[in-house]
mmCIF file of C-alpha atoms in Angstrom:
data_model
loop_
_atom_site.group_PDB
_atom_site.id
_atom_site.type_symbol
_atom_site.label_atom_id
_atom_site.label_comp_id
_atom_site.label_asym_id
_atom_site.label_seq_id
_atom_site.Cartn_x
_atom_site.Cartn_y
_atom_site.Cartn_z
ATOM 1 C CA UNK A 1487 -53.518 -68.312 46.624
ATOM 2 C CA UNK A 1488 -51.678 -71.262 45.040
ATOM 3 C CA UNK A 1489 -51.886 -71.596 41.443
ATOM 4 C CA UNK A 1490 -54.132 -68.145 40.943
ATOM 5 C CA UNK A 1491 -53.358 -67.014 37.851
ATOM 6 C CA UNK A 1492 -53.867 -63.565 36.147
ATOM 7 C CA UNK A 1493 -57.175 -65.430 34.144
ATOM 8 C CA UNK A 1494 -58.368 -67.226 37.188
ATOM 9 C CA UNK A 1495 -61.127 -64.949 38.029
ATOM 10 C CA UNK A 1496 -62.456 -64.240 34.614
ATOM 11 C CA UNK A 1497 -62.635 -68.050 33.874
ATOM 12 C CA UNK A 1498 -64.154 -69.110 36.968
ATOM 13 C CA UNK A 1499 -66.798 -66.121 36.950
ATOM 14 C CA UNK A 1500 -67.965 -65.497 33.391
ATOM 15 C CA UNK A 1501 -70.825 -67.446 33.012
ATOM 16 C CA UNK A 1502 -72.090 -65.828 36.413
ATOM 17 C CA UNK A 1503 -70.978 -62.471 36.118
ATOM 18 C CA UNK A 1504 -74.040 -60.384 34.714
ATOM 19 C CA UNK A 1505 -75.887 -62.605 36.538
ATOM 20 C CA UNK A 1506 -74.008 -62.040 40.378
ATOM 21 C CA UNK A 1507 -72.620 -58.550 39.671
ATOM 22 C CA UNK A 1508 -74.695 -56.746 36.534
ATOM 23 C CA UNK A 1509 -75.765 -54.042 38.828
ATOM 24 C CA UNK A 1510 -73.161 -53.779 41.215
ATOM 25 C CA UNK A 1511 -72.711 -50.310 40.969
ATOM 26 C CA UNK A 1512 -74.575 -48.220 38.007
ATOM 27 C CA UNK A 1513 -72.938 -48.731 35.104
ATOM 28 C CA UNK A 1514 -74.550 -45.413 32.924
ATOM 29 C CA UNK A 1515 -73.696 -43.377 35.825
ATOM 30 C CA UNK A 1516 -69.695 -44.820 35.607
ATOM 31 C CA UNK A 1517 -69.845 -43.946 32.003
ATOM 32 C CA UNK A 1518 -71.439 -40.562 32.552
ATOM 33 C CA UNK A 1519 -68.507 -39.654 35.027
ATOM 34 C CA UNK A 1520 -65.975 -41.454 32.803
ATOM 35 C CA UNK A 1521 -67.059 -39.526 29.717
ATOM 36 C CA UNK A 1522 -67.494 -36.026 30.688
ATOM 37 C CA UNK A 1523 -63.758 -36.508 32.969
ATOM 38 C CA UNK A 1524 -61.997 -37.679 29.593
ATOM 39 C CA UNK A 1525 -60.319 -35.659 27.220
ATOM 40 C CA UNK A 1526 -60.377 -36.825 22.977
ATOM 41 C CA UNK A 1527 -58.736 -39.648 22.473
ATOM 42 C CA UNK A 1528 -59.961 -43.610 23.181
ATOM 43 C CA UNK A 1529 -60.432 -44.760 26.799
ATOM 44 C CA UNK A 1530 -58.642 -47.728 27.877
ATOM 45 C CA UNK A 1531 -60.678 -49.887 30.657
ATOM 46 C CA UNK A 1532 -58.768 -51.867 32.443
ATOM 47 C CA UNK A 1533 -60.630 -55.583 33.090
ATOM 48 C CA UNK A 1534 -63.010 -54.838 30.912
ATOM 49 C CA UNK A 1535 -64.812 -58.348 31.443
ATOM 50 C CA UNK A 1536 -68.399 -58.610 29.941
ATOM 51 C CA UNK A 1537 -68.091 -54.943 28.939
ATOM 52 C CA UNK A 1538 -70.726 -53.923 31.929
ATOM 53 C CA UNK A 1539 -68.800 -50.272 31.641
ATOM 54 C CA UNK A 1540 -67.060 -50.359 28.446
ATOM 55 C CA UNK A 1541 -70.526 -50.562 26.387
ATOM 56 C CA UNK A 1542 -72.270 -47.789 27.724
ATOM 57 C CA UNK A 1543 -69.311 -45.771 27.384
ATOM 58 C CA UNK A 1544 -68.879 -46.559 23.708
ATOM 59 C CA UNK A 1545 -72.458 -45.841 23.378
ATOM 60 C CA UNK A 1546 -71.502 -42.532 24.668
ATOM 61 C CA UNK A 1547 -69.702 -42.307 21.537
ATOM 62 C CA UNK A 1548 -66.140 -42.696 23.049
ATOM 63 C CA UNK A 1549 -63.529 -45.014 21.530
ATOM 64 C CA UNK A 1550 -63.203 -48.141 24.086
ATOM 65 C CA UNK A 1551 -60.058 -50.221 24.280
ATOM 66 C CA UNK A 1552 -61.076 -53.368 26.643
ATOM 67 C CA UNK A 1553 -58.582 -55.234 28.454
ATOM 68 C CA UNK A 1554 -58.829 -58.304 29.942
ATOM 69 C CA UNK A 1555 -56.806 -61.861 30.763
ATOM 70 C CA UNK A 1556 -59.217 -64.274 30.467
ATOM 71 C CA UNK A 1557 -60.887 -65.237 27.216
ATOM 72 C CA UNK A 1558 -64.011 -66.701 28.554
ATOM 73 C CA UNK A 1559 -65.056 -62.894 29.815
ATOM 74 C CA UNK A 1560 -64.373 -60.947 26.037
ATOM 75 C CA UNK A 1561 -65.951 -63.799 24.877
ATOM 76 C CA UNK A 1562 -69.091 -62.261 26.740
ATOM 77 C CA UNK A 1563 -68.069 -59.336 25.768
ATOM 78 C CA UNK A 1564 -68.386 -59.718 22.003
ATOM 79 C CA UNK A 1565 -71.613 -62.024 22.638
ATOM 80 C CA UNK A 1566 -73.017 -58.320 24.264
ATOM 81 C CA UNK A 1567 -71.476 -56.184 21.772
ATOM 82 C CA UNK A 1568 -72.559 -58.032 18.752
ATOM 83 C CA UNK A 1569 -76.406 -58.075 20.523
ATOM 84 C CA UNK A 1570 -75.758 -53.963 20.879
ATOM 85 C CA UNK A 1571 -75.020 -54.118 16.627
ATOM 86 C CA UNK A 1572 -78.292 -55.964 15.989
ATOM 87 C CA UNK A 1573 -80.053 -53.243 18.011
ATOM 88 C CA UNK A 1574 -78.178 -50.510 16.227
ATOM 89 C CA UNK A 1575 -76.727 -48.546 19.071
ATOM 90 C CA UNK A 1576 -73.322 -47.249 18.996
ATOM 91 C CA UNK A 1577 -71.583 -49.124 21.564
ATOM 92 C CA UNK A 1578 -68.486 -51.085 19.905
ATOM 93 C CA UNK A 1579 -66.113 -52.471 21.971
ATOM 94 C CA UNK A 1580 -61.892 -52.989 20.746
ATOM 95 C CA UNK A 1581 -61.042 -55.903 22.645
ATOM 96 C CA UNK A 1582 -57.584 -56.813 23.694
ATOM 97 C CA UNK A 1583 -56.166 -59.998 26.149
ATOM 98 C CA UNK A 1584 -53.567 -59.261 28.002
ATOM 99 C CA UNK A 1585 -52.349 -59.544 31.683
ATOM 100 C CA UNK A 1586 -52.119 -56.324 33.365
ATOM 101 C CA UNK A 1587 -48.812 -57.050 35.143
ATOM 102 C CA UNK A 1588 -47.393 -56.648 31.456
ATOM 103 C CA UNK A 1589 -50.136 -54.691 29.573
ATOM 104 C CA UNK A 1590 -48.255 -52.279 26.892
ATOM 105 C CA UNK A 1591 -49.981 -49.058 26.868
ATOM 106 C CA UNK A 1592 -49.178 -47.028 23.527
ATOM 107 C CA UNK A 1593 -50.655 -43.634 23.685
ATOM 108 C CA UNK A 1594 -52.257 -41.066 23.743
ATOM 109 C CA UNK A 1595 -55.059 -41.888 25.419
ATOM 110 C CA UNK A 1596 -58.459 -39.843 26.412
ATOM 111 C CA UNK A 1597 -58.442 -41.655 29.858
ATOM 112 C CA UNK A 1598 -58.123 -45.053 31.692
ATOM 113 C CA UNK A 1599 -60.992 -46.694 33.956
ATOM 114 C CA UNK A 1600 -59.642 -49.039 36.829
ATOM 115 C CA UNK A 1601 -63.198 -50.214 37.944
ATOM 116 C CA UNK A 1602 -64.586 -51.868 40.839
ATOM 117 C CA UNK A 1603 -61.019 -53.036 42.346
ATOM 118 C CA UNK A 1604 -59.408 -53.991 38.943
ATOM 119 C CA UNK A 1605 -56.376 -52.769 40.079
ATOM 120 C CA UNK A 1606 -56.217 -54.777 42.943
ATOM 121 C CA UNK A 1607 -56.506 -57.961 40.942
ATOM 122 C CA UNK A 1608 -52.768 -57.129 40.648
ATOM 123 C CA UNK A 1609 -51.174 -59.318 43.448
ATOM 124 C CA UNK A 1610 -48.548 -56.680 44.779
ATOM 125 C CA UNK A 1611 -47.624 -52.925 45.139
ATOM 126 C CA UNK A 1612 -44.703 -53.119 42.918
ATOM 127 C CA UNK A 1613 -47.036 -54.893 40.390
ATOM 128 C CA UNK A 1614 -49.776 -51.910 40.627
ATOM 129 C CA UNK A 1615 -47.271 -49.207 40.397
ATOM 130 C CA UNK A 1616 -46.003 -50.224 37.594
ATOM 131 C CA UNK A 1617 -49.155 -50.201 35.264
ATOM 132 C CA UNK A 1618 -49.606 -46.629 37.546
ATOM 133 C CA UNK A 1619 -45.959 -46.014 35.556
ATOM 134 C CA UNK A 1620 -46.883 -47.607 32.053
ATOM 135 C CA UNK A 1621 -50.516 -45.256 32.237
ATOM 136 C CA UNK A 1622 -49.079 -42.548 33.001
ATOM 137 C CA UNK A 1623 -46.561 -42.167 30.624
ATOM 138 C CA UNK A 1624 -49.571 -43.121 27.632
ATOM 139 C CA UNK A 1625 -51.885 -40.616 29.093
ATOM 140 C CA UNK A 1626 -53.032 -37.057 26.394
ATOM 141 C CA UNK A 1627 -52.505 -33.651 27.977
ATOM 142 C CA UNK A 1628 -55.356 -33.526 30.551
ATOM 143 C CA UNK A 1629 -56.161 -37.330 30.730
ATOM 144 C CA UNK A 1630 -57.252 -38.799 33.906
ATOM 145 C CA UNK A 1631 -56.731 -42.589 35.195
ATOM 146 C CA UNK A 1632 -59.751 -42.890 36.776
ATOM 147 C CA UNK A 1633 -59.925 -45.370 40.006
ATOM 148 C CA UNK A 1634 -62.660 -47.186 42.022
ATOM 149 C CA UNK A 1635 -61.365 -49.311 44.671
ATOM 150 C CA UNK A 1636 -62.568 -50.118 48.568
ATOM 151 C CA UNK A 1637 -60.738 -48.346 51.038
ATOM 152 C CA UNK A 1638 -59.375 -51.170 52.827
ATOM 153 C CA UNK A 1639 -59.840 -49.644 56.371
ATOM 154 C CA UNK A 1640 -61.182 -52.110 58.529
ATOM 155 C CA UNK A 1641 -60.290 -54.864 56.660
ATOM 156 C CA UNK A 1642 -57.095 -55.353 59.270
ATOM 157 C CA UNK A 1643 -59.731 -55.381 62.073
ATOM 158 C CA UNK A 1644 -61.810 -57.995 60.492
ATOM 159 C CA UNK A 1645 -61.709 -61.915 61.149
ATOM 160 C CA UNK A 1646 -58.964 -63.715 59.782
ATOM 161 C CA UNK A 1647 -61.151 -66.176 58.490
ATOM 162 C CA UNK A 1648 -64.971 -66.771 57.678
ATOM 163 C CA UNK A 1649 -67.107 -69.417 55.844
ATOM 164 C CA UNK A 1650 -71.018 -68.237 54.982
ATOM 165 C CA UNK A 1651 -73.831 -68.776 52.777
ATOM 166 C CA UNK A 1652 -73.656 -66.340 50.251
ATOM 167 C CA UNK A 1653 -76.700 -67.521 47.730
ATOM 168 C CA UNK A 1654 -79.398 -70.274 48.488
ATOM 169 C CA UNK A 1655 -82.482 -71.706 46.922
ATOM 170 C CA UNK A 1656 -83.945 -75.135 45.869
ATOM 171 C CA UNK A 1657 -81.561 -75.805 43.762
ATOM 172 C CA UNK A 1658 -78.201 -73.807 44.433
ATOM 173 C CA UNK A 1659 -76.399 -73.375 46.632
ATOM 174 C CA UNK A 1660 -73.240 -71.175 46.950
ATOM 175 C CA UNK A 1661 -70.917 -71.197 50.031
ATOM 176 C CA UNK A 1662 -68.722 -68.402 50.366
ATOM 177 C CA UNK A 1663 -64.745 -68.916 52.050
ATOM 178 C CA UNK A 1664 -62.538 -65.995 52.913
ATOM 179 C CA UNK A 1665 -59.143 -65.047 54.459
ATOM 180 C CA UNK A 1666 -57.821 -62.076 54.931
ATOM 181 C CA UNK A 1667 -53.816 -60.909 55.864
ATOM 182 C CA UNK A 1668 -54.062 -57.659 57.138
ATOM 183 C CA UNK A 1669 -50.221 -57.415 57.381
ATOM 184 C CA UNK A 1670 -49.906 -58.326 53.293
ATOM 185 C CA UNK A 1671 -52.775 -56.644 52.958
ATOM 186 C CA UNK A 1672 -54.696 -59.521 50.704
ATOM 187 C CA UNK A 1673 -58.064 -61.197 50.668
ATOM 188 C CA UNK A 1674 -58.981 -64.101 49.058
ATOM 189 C CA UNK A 1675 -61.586 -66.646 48.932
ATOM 190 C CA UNK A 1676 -63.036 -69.190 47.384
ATOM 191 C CA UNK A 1677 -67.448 -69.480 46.044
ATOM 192 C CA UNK A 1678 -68.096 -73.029 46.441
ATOM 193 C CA UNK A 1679 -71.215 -72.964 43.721
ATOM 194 C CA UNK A 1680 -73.151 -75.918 44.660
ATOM 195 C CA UNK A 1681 -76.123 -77.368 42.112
ATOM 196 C CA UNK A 1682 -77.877 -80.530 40.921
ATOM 197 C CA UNK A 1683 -75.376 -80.510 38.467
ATOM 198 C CA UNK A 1684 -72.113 -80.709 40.526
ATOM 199 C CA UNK A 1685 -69.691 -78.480 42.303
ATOM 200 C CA UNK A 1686 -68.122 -75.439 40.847
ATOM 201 C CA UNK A 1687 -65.208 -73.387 42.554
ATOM 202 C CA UNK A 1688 -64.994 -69.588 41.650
ATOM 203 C CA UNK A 1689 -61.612 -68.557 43.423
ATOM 204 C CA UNK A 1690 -60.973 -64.367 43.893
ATOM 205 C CA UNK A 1691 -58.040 -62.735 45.156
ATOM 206 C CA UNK A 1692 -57.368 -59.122 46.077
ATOM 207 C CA UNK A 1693 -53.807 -57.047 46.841
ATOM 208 C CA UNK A 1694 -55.973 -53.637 48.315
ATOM 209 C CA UNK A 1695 -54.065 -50.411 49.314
ATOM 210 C CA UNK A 1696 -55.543 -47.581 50.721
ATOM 211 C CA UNK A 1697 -56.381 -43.932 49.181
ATOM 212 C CA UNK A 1698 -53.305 -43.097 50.898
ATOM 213 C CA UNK A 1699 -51.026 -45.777 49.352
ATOM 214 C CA UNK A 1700 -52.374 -44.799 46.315
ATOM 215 C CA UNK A 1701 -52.018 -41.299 46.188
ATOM 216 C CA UNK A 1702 -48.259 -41.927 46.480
ATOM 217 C CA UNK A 1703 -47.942 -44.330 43.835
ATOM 218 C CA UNK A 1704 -49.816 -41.941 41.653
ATOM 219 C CA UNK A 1705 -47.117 -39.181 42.876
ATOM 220 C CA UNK A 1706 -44.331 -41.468 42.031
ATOM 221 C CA UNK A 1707 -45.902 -41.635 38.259
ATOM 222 C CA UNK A 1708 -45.657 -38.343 38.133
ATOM 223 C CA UNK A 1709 -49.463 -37.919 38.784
ATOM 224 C CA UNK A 1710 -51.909 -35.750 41.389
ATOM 225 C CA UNK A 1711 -55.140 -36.337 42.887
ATOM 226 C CA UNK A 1712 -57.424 -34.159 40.826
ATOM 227 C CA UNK A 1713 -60.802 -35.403 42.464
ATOM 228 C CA UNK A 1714 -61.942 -37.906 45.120
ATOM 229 C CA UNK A 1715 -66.010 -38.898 45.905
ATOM 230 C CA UNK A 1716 -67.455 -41.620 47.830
ATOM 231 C CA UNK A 1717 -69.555 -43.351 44.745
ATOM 232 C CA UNK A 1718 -70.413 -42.801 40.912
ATOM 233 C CA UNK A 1719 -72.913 -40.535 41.967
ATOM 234 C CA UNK A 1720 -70.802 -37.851 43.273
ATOM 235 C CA UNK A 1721 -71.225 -38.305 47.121
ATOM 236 C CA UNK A 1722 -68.539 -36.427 49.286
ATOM 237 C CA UNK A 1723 -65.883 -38.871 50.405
ATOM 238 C CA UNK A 1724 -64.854 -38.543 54.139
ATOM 239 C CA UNK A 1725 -63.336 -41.147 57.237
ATOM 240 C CA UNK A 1726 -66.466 -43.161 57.222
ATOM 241 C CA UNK A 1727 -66.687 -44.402 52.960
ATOM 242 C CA UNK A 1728 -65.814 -48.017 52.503
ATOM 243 C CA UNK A 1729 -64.585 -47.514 48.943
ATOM 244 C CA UNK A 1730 -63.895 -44.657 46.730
ATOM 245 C CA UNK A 1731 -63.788 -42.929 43.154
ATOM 246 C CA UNK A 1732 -60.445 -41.374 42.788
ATOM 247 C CA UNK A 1733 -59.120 -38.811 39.468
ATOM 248 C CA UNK A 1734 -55.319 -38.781 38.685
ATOM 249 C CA UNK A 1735 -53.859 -36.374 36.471
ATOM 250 C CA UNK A 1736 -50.410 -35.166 35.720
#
C-alpha cells in the first residue's frame, strides 16, 4: 500500500483499538500460556500496542519489554498501565518504540510473544526472517518465540477484492475495503470510519505465510517447532483451523 509506513496502523487505530479489538481473543488466557511456556528472564512482546497482553502478563509477575512503532498506541499503553498503579496491581509495562524491521534484541530473554499477526505487519519474508534471526540469537536456554498468526489457507481462493459494512448505527458508520494478492501473499485494506464529525481512514496491511513457511524460517534460525494448537485455549490444530498458536525453540 503506498505510503504505509511501519506506524501506520498504530496511528490510525489507537483511539479505536480497545474499543474494536479488546476482546479479540482472551487476553488472561494468552498470558496464562505465555507465562507458564517462558523460562526466567523478561518477555519481549512484539507490537505491544495498548498493552491488551503485555499487562496481564506483567501482572503475572513477569518482566514485560513492549515494542511498538507508533507512539499514539504506548501512549495508551502508559494511560492503562499508570490506571493498573492506581489500582495497585503488579502489571508494569517497559515500553520501547521501535520498528520491527530493525528492532535490536539484546538478550537473554525468558520468551517473545508475536500476537495476533504481529509478525505479519512485517511487509516481506526476508523482513520476518530476519527478526526470526535477531530472536533467536537473544533467546535464554529453553526460551520459546511464541507465534499467533492466521493460516493463510484460503485466502488465495478468496475474492480479489471486496467493499462491506463492517460497523453501523445512528451515528457511525464504518465501511470496510480489502484486496488481497494471493501470489504476494498480502492483504490490505482500508476502514473508512464515517461520523457526524467527519471521515477517518484506518489503513491495515498484512505479508501472511503459512505454518509451513514458517516452520522453515524458524529452521533457518536455528529453531524447532516445540508445540502447535488451534487457539489460546489449547484446541488441537488440524487442516480445517484458520489461524494458529505456534512454540519455537532451539
Amino acid at each position: 500500500m503506498d505510503g504505509f509506513r511501519p506506524d501506520t496502523y498504530g496511528e490510525a487505530f489507537a483511539d479505536v483499538y480497545a474499543q474494536w479489538y479488546g476482546s479479540i481473543t482472551d487476553a488472561e488466557a494468552t498470558a496464562a500460556f505465555v507465562d507458564t511456556r517462558s523460562v526466567e528472564g523478561p518477555i519481549l512482546e512484539l507490537g505491544v500496542g495498548d498493552g491488551r497482553l503485555a499487562l496481564p502478563l506483567a501482572d503475572r509477575g513477569r518482566i514485560v519489554v513492549g515494542v511498538d512503532a507508533s507512539r499514539s498506541m504506548l501512549d495508551q499503553l502508559a494511560t492503562r498501565d499508570e490506571a493498573a498503579t492506581r489500582a495497585s496491581t503488579t502489571g508494569r509495562v517497559i515500553a520501547l518504540m521501535a520498528d520491527l524491521a530493525r528492532l535490536p534484541v539484546v538478550g537473554p530473554i525468558g520468551g517473545a510473544l508475536c500476537a495476533f499477526n504481529t509478525l505479519f505487519n512485517l511487509p516481506s519474508a526476508d523482513q520476518q526472517q530476519g527478526l526470526f534471526d535477531r530472536l533467536a540469537s537473544a533467546l535464554a536456554p529453553g526460551a520459546p518465540i511464541v507465534v499467533e498468526a492466521i493460516t493463510g489457507h484460503g485466502l488465495a481462493e478468496s475474492l480479489d477484492q471486496s467493499v462491506g459494512i463492517s460497523q453501523m448505527s445512528v451515528d457511525r458508520l464504518v465501511l470496510s475495503a480489502t484486496r488481497v494478492d494471493a501470489a504476494a501473499q498480502t492483504i490490505e485494506g482500508q476502514h473508512v470510519d464515517i461520523t457526524e464529525h467527519g471521515i477517518r481512514l484506518r489503513p491495515w496491511q498484512l505479508r501472511w505465510t503459512t505454518p509451513e513457511q514458517l516452520d522453515a524460517m524458524a529452521k533457518r534460525a536455528g529453531l524447532r517447532l516445540d508445540e502447535r494448537i488451534a487457539d489460546w485455549h489449547g484446541e488441537p490444530f488440524d487442516d480445517e483451523s484458520d489461524r494458529h498458536i505456534s512454540v519455537y525453540r532451539r
